[in-house]
JSON list of C-alpha atoms in Angstrom, two decimals:
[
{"chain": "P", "resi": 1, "resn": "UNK", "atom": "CA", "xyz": [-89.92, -27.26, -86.18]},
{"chain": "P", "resi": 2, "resn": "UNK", "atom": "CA", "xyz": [-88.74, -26.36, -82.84]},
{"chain": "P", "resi": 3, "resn": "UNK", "atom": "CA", "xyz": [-90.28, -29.92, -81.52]},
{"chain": "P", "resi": 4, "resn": "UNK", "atom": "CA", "xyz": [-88.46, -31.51, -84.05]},
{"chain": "P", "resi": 5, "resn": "UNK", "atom": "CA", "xyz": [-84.97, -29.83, -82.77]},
{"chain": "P", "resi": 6, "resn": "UNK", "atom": "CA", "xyz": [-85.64, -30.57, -79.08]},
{"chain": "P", "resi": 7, "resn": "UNK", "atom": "CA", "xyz": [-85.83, -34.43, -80.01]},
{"chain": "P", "resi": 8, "resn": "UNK", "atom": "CA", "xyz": [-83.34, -34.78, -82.11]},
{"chain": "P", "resi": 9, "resn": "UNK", "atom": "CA", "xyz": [-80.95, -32.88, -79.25]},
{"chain": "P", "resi": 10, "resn": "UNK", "atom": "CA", "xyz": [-82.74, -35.20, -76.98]},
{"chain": "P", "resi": 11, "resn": "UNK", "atom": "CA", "xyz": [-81.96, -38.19, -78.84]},
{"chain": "P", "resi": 12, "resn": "UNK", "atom": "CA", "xyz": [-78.36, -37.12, -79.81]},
{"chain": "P", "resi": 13, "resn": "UNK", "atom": "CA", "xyz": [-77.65, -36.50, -75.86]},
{"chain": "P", "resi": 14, "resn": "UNK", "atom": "CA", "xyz": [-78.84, -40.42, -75.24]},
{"chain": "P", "resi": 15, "resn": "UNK", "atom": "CA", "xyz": [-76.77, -41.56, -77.85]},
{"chain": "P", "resi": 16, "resn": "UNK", "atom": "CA", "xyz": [-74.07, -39.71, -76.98]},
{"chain": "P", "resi": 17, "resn": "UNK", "atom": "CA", "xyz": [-73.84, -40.96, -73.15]},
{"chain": "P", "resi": 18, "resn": "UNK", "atom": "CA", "xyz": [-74.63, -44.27, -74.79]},
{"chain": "P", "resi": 19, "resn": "UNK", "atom": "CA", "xyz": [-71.45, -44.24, -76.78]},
{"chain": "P", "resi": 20, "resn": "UNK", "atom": "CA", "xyz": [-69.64, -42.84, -73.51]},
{"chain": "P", "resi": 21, "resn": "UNK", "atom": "CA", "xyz": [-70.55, -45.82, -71.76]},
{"chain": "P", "resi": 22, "resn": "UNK", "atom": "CA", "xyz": [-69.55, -48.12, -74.46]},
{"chain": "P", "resi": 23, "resn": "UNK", "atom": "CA", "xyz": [-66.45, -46.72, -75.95]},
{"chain": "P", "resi": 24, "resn": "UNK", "atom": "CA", "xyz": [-64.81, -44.88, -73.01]},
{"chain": "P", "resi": 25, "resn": "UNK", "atom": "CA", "xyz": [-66.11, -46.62, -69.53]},
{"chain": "P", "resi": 26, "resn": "UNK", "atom": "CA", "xyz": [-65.96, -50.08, -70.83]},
{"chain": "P", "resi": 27, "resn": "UNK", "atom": "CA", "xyz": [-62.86, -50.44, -71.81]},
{"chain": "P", "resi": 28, "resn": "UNK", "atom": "CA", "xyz": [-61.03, -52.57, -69.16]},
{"chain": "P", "resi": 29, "resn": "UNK", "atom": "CA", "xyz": [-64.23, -54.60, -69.45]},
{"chain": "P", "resi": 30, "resn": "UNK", "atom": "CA", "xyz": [-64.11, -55.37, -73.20]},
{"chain": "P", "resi": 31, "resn": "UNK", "atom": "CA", "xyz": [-60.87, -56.64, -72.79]},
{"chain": "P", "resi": 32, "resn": "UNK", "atom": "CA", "xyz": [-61.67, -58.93, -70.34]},
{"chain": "P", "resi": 33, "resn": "UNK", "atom": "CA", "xyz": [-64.97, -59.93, -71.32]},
{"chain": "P", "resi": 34, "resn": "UNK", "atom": "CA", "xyz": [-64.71, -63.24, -73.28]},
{"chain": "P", "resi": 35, "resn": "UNK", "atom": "CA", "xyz": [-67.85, -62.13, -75.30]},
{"chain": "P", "resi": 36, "resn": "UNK", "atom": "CA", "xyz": [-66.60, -58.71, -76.18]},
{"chain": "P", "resi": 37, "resn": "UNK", "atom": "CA", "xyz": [-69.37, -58.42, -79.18]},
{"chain": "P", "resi": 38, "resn": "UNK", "atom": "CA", "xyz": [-72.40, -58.70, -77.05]},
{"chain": "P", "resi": 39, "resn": "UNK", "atom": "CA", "xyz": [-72.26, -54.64, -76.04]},
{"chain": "P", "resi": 40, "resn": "UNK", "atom": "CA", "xyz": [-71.48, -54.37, -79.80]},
{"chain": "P", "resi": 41, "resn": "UNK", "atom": "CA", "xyz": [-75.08, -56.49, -80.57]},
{"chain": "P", "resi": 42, "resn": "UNK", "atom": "CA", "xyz": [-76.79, -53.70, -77.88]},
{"chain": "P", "resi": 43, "resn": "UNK", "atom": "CA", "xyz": [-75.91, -50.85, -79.14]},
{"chain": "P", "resi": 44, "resn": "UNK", "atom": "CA", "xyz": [-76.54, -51.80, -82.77]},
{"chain": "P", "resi": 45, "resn": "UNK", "atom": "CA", "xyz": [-80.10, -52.82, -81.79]},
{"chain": "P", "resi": 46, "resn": "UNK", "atom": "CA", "xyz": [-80.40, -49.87, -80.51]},
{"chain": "P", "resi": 47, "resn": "UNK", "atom": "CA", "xyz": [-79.79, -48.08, -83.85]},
{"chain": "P", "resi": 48, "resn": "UNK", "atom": "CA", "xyz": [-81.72, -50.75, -85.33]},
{"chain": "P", "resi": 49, "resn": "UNK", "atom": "CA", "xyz": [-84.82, -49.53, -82.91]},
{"chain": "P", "resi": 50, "resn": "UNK", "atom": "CA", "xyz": [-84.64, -45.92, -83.34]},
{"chain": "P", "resi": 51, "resn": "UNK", "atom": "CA", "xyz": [-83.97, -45.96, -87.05]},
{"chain": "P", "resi": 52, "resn": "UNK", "atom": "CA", "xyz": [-85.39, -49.69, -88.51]},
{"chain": "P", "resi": 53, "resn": "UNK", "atom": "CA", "xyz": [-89.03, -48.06, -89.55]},
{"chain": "P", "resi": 54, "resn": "UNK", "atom": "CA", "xyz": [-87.60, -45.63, -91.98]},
{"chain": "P", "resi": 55, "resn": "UNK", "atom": "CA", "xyz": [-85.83, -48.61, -93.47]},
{"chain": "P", "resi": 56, "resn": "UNK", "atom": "CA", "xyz": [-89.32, -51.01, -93.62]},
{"chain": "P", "resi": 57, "resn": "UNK", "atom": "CA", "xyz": [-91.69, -48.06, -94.08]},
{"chain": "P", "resi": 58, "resn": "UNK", "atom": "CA", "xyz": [-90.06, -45.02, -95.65]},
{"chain": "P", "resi": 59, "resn": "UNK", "atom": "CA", "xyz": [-93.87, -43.03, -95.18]},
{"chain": "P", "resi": 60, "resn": "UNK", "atom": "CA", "xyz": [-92.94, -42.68, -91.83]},
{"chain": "P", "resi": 61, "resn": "UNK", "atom": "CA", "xyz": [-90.65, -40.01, -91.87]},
{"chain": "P", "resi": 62, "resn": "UNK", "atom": "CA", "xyz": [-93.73, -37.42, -93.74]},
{"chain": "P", "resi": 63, "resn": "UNK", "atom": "CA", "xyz": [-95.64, -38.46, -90.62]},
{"chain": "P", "resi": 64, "resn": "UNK", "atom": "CA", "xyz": [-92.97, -37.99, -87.92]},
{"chain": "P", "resi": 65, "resn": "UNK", "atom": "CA", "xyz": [-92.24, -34.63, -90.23]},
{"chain": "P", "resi": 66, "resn": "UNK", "atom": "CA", "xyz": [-95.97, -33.34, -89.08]},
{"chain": "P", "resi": 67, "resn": "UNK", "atom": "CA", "xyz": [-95.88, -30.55, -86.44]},
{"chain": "P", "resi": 68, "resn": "UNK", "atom": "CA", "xyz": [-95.72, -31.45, -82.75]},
{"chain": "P", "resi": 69, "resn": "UNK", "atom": "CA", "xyz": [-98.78, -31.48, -80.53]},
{"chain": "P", "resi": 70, "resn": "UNK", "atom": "CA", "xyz": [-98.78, -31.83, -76.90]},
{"chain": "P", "resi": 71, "resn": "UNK", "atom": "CA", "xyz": [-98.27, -35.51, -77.09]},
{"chain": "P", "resi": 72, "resn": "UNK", "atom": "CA", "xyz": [-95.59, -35.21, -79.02]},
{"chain": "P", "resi": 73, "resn": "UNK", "atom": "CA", "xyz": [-93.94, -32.69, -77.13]},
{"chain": "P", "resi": 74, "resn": "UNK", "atom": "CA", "xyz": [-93.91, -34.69, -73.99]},
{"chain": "P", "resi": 75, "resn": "UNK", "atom": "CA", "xyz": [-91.72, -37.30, -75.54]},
{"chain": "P", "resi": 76, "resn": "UNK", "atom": "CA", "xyz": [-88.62, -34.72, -75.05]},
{"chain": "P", "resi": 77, "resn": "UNK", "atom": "CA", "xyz": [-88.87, -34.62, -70.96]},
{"chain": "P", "resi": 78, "resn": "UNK", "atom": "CA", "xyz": [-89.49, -38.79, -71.34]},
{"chain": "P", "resi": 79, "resn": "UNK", "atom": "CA", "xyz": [-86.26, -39.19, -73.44]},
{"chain": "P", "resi": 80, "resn": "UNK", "atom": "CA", "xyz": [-84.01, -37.03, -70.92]},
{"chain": "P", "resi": 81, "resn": "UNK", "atom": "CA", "xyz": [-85.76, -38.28, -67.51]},
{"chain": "P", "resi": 82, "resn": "UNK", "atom": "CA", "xyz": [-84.57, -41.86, -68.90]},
{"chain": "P", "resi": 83, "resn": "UNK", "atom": "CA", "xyz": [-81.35, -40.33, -70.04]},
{"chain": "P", "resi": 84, "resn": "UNK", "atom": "CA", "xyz": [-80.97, -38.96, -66.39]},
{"chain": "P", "resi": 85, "resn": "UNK", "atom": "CA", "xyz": [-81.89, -42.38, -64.69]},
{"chain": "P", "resi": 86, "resn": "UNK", "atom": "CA", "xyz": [-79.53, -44.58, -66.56]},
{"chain": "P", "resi": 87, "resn": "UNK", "atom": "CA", "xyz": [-76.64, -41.83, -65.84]},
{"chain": "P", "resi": 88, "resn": "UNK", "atom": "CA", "xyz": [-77.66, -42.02, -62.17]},
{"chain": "P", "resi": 89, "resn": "UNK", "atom": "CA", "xyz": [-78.01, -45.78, -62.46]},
{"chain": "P", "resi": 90, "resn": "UNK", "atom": "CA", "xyz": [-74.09, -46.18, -63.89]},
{"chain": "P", "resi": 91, "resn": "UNK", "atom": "CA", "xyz": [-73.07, -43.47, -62.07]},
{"chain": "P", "resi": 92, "resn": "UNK", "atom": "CA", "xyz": [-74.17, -45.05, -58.11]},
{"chain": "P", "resi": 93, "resn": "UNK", "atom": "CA", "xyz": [-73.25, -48.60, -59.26]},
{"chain": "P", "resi": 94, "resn": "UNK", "atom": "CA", "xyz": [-69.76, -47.49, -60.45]},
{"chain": "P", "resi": 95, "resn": "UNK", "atom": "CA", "xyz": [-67.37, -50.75, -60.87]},
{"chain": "P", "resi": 96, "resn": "UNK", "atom": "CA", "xyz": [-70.06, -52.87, -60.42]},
{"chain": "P", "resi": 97, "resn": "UNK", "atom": "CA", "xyz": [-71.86, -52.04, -63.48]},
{"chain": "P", "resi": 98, "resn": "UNK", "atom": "CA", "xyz": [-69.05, -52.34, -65.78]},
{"chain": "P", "resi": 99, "resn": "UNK", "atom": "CA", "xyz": [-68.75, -55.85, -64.38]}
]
């Protein structure tokens, strides 16, 4: 169970910078931007991703309920290093990436 914890903190920290980035940096950009709904689209597709095979395949969740192995466990360190890159990636692009 203690796999299952470190990935859902993993996943919780992504979509917590990810609705940082939306809601908070973007503002000034959402009101200028004449398609304001396209970051909207994003970050419910997203969702959509992480979440859609519960909703086609409900079996899934007994499976993804199974204990970790090492596979499994090296999913954590994947989800933060990209986590870390796409903070560094906003954070050296600053205004530009809100553009």
């Amino acid at each position: 169970m203690i796999g299952h914890l470190f990935f859902w903190m993993s996943i919780g920290l992504w979509l917590l910078l990810e609705a940082y980035v939306f809601f908070k940096l973007n503002r000034k950009t959402n009101i200028e931007n004449k398609e304001k709904k396209s970051k909207l689209i994003i970050f419910t597709l997203i969702l959509i991703g992480m979440f859609g095979s519960i909703i086609v395949d409900p079996s899934v969740v007994e499976t993804f309920l199974l204990p970790f192995n090492g596979a499994r466990y090296l999913s954590v360190p994947l989800i933060l290093l990209g986590v870390m890159i796409r903070y560094s990636a906003i954070r050296q692009l600053g205004s530009s990436f809100f553009c």
